[in-house]
PDB file of C-alpha atoms in Angstrom:
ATOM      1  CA  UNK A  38     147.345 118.046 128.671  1.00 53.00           C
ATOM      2  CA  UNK A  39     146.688 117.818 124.710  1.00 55.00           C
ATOM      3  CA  UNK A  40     148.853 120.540 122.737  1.00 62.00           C
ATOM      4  CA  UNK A  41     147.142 119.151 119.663  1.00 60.00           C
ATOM      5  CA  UNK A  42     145.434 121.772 116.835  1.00 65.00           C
ATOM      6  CA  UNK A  43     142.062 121.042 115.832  1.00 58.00           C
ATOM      7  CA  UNK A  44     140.776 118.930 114.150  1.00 63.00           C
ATOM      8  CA  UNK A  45     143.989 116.877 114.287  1.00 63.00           C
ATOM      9  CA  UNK A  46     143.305 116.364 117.904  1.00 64.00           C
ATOM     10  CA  UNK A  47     139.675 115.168 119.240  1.00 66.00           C
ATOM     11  CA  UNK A  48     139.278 115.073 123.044  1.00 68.00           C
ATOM     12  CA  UNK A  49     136.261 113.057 122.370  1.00 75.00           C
ATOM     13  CA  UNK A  50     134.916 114.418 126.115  1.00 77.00           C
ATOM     14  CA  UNK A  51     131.219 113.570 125.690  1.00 76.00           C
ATOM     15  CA  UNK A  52     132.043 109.893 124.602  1.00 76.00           C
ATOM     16  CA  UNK A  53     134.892 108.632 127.146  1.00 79.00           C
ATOM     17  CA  UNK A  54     132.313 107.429 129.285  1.00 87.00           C
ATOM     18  CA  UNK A  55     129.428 105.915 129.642  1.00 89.00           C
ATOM     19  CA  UNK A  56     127.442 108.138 131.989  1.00 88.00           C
ATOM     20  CA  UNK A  57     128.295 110.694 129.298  1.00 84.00           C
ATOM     21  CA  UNK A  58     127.399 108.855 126.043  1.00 82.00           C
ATOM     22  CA  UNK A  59     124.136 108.330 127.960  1.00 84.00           C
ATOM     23  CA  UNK A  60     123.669 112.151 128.698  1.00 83.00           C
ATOM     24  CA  UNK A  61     124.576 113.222 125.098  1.00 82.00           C
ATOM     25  CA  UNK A  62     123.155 110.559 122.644  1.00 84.00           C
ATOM     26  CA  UNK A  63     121.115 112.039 119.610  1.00 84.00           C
ATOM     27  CA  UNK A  64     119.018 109.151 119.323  1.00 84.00           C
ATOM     28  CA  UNK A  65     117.327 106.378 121.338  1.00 84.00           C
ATOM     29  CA  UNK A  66     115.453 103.618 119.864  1.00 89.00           C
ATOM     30  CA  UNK A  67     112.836 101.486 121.759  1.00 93.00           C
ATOM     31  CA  UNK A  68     110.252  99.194 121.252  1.00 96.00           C
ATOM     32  CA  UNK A  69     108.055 102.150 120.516  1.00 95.00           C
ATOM     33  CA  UNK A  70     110.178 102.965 117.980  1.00 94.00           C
ATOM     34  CA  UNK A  71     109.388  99.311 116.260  1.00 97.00           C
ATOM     35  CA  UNK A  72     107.295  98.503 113.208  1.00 98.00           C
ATOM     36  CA  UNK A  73     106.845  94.102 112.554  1.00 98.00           C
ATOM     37  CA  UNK A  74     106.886  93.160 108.637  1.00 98.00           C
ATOM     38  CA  UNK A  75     104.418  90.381 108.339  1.00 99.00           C
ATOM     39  CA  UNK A  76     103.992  88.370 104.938  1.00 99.00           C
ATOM     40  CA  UNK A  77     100.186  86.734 104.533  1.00 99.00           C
ATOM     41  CA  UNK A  78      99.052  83.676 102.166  1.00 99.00           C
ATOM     42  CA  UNK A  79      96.186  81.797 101.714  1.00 98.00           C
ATOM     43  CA  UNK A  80      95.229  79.287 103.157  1.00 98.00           C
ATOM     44  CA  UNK A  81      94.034  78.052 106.600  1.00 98.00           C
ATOM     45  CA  UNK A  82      97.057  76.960 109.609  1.00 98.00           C
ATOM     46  CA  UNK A  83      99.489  77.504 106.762  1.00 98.00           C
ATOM     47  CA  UNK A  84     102.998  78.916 107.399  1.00 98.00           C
ATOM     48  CA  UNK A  85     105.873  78.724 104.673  1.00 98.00           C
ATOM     49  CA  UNK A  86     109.857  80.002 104.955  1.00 98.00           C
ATOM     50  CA  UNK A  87     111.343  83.034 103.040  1.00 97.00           C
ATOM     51  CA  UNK A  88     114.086  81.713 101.682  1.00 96.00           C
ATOM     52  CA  UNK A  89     115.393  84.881 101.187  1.00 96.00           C
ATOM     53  CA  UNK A  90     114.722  86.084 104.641  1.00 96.00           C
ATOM     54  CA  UNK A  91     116.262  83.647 107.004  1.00 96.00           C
ATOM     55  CA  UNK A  92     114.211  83.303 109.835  1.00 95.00           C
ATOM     56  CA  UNK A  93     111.068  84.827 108.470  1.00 97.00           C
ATOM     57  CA  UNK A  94     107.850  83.314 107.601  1.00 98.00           C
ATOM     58  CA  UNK A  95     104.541  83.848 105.443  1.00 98.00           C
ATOM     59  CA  UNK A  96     101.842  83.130 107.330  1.00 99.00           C
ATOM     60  CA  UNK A  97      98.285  82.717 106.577  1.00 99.00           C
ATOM     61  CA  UNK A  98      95.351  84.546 108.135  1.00 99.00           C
ATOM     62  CA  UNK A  99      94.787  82.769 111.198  1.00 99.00           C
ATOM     63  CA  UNK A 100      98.489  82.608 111.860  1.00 99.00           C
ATOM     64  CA  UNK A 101      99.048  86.098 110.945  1.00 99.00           C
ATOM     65  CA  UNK A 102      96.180  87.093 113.688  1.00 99.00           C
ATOM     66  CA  UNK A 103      98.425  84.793 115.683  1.00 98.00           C
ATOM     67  CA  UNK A 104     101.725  86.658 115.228  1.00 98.00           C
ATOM     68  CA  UNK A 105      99.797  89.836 115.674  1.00 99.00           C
ATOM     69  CA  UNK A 106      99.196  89.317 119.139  1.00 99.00           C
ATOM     70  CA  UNK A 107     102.698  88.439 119.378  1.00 98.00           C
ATOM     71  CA  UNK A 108     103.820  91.611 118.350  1.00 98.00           C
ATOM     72  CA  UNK A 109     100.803  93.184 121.310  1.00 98.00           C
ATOM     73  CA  UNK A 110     102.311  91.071 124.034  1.00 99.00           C
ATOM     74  CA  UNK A 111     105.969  92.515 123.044  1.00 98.00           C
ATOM     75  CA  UNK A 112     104.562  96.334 122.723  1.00 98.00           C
ATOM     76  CA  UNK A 113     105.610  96.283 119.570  1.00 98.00           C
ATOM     77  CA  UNK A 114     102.661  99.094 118.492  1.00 98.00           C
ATOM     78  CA  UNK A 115     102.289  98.405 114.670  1.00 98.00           C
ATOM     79  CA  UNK A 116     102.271  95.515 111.885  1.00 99.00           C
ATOM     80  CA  UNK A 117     103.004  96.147 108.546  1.00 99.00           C
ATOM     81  CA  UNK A 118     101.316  93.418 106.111  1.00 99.00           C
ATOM     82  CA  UNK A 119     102.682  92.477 102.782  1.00 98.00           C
ATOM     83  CA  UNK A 120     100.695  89.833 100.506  1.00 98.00           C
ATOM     84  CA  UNK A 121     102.348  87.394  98.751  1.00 98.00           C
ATOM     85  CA  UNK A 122      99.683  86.130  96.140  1.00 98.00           C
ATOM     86  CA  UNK A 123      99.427  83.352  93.984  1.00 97.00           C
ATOM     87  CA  UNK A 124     100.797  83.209  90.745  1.00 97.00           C
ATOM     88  CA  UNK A 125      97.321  81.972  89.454  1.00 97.00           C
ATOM     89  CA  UNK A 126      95.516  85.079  90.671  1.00 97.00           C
ATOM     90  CA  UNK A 127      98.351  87.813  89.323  1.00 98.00           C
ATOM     91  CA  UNK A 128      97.552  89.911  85.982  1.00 97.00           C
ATOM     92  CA  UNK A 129      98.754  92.708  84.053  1.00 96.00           C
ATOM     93  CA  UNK A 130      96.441  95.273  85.758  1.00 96.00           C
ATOM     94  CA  UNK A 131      96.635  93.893  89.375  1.00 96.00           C
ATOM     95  CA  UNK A 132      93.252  93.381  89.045  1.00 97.00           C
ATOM     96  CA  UNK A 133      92.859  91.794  92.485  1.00 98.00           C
ATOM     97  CA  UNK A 134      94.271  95.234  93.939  1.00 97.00           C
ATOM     98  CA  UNK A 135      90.379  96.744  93.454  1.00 97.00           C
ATOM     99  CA  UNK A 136      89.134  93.744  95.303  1.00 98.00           C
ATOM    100  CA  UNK A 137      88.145  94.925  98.715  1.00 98.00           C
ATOM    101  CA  UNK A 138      87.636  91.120  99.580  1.00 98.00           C
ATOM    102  CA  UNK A 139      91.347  90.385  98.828  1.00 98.00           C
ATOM    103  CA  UNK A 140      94.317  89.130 101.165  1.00 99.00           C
ATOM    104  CA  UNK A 141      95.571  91.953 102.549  1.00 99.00           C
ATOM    105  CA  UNK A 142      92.180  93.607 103.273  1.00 99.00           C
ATOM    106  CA  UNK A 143      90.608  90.035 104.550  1.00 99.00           C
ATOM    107  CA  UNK A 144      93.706  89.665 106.680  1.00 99.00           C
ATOM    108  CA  UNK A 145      93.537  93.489 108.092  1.00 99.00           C
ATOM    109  CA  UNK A 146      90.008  92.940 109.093  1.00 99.00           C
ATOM    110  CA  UNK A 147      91.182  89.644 111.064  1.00 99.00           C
ATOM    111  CA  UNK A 148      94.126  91.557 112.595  1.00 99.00           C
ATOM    112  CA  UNK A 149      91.969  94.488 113.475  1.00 99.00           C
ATOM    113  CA  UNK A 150      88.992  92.798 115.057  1.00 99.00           C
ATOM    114  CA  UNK A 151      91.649  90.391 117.379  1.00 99.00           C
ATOM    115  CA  UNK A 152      93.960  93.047 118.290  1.00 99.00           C
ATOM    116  CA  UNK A 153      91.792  96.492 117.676  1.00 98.00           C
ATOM    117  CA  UNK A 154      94.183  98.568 119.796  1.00 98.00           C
ATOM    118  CA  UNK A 155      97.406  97.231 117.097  1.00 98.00           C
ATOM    119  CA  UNK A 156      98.490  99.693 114.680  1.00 98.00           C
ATOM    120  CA  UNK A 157      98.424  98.202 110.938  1.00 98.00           C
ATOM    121  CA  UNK A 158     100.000  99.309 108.198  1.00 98.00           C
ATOM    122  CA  UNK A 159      99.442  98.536 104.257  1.00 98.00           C
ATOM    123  CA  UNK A 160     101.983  99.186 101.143  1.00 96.00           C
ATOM    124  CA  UNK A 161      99.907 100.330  98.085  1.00 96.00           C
ATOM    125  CA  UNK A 162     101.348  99.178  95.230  1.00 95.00           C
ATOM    126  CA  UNK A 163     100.302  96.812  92.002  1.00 97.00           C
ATOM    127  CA  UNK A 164     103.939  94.716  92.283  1.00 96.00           C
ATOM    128  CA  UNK A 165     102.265  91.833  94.409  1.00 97.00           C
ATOM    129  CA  UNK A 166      99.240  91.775  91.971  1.00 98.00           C
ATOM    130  CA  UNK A 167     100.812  92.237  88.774  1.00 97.00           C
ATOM    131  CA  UNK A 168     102.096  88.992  86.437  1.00 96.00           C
ATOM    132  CA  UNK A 169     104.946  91.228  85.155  1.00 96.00           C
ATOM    133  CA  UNK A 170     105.956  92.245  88.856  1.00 94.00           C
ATOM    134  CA  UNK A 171     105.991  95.877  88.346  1.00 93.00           C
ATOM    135  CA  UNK A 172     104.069  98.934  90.419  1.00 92.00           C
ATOM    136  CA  UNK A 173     102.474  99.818  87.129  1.00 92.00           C
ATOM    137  CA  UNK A 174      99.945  99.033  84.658  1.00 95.00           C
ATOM    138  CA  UNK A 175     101.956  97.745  81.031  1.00 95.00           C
ATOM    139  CA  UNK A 176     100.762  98.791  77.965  1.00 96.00           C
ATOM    140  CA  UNK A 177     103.139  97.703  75.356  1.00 95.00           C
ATOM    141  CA  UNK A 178     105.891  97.403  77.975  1.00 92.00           C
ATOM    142  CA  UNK A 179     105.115 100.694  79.070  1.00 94.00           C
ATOM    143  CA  UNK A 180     103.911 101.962  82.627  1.00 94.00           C
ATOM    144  CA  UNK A 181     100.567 103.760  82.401  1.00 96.00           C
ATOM    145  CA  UNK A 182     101.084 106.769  85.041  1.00 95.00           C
ATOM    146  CA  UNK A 183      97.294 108.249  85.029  1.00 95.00           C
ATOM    147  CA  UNK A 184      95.455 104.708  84.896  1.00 95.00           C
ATOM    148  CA  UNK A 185      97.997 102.987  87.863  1.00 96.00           C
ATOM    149  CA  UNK A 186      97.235 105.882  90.355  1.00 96.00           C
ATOM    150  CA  UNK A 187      93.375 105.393  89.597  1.00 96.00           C
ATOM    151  CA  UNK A 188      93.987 102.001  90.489  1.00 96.00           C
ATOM    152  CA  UNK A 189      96.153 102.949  93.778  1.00 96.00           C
ATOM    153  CA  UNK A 190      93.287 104.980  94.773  1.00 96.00           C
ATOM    154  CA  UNK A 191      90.887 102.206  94.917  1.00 97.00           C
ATOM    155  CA  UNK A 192      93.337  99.641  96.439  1.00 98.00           C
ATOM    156  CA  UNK A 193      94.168 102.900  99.170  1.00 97.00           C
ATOM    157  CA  UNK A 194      90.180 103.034  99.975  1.00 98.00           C
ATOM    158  CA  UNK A 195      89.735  99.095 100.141  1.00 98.00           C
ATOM    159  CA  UNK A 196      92.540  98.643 102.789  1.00 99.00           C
ATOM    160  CA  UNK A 197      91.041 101.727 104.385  1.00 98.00           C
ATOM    161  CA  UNK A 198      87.800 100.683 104.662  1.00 99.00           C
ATOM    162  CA  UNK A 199      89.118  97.097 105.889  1.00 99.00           C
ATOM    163  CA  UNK A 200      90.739  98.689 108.980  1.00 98.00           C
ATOM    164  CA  UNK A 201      94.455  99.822 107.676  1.00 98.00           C
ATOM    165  CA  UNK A 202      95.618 102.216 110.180  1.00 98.00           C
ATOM    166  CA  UNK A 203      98.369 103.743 107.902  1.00 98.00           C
ATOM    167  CA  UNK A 204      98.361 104.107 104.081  1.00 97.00           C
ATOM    168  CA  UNK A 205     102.325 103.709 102.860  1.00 95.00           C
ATOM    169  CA  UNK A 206     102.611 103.831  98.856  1.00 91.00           C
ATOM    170  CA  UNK A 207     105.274 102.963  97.930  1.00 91.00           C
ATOM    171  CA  UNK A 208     105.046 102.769  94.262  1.00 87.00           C
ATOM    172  CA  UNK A 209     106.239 105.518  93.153  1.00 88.00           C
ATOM    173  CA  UNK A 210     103.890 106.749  90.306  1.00 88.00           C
ATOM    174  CA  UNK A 211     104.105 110.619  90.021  1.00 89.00           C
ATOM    175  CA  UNK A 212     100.946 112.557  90.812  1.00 83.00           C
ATOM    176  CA  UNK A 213      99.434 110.231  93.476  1.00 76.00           C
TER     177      UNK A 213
END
């Protein structure tokens, strides 16, 4: 028997074993529990390495649709789909955000009309559409608040209207 005072002594009862650590765990994670990143480029049967990401790949459309149903056949109930856009195509207002035509919303109707019963998530934010890299609109090297969430909105309603299951901002402009 422990003579201890606690806290200097910790029986540690609900984690000596197993059977109990099973009974008293806070949290359990599962495959429902699981949301897939997936990077898209243009391009047709085109799939290129993250350097950054080891293992990890940007994959166009048709491969994306590909590694969609990969993610149905492992339960894995949701996508998340970031763009990574040509340098050629970037601008200081993210123009290509508004386009409701663009990569992510193109890709999002491909994903949705293979695999309709796969949840899809979209980020809004300017930072893959913008030559500076920034979530904002410059002006004068400043971020214009009032003019970037305008064009949030309309980038939020394209990937809406292309199928996006779940809006996810995550740029961080104040009053959006």
């Amino acid at each position: 028997m422990s003579r201890g005072q606690f806290p200097a002594t910790r029986m540690r009862r609900n984690r000596m074993k197993a059977f109990s650590r099973r009974m008293f765990a806070e949290t359990r994670l599962s495959v429902d529990d699981l949301i897939w990143p997936l990077f898209v480029i243009e391009g047709d049967d085109r799939s290129e390495a993250v350097t950054a990401m080891p293992g990890v790949m940007r994959h166009s459309i048709d491969r994306l649709v590909s590694a969609a149903g990969e993610a149905v056949r492992l339960n894995i109930p949701a996508i998340a789909i970031f763009p990574s856009i040509d340098a050629s195509l970037k601008d200081n207002d993210g123009t290509l955000a508004r386009d409701g035509d663009n990569l992510v919303c193109r890709a999002v109707r491909a994903v949705k009309a293979a695999h309709p019963g796969l949840g899809v998530i979209c980020d809004v934010a300017l930072d893959p559409f913008t030559d500076h890299g920034h979530d904002g609109i410059l002006v004068e090297g400043e971020i214009v608040n009032d003019a970037t969430v305008a064009v949030l909105c309309e980038q939020a309603v394209h990937q809406a209207h292309a199928g996006c299951d779940i809006i996810a901002p995550s740029d961080m402009m104040d009053g959006r």
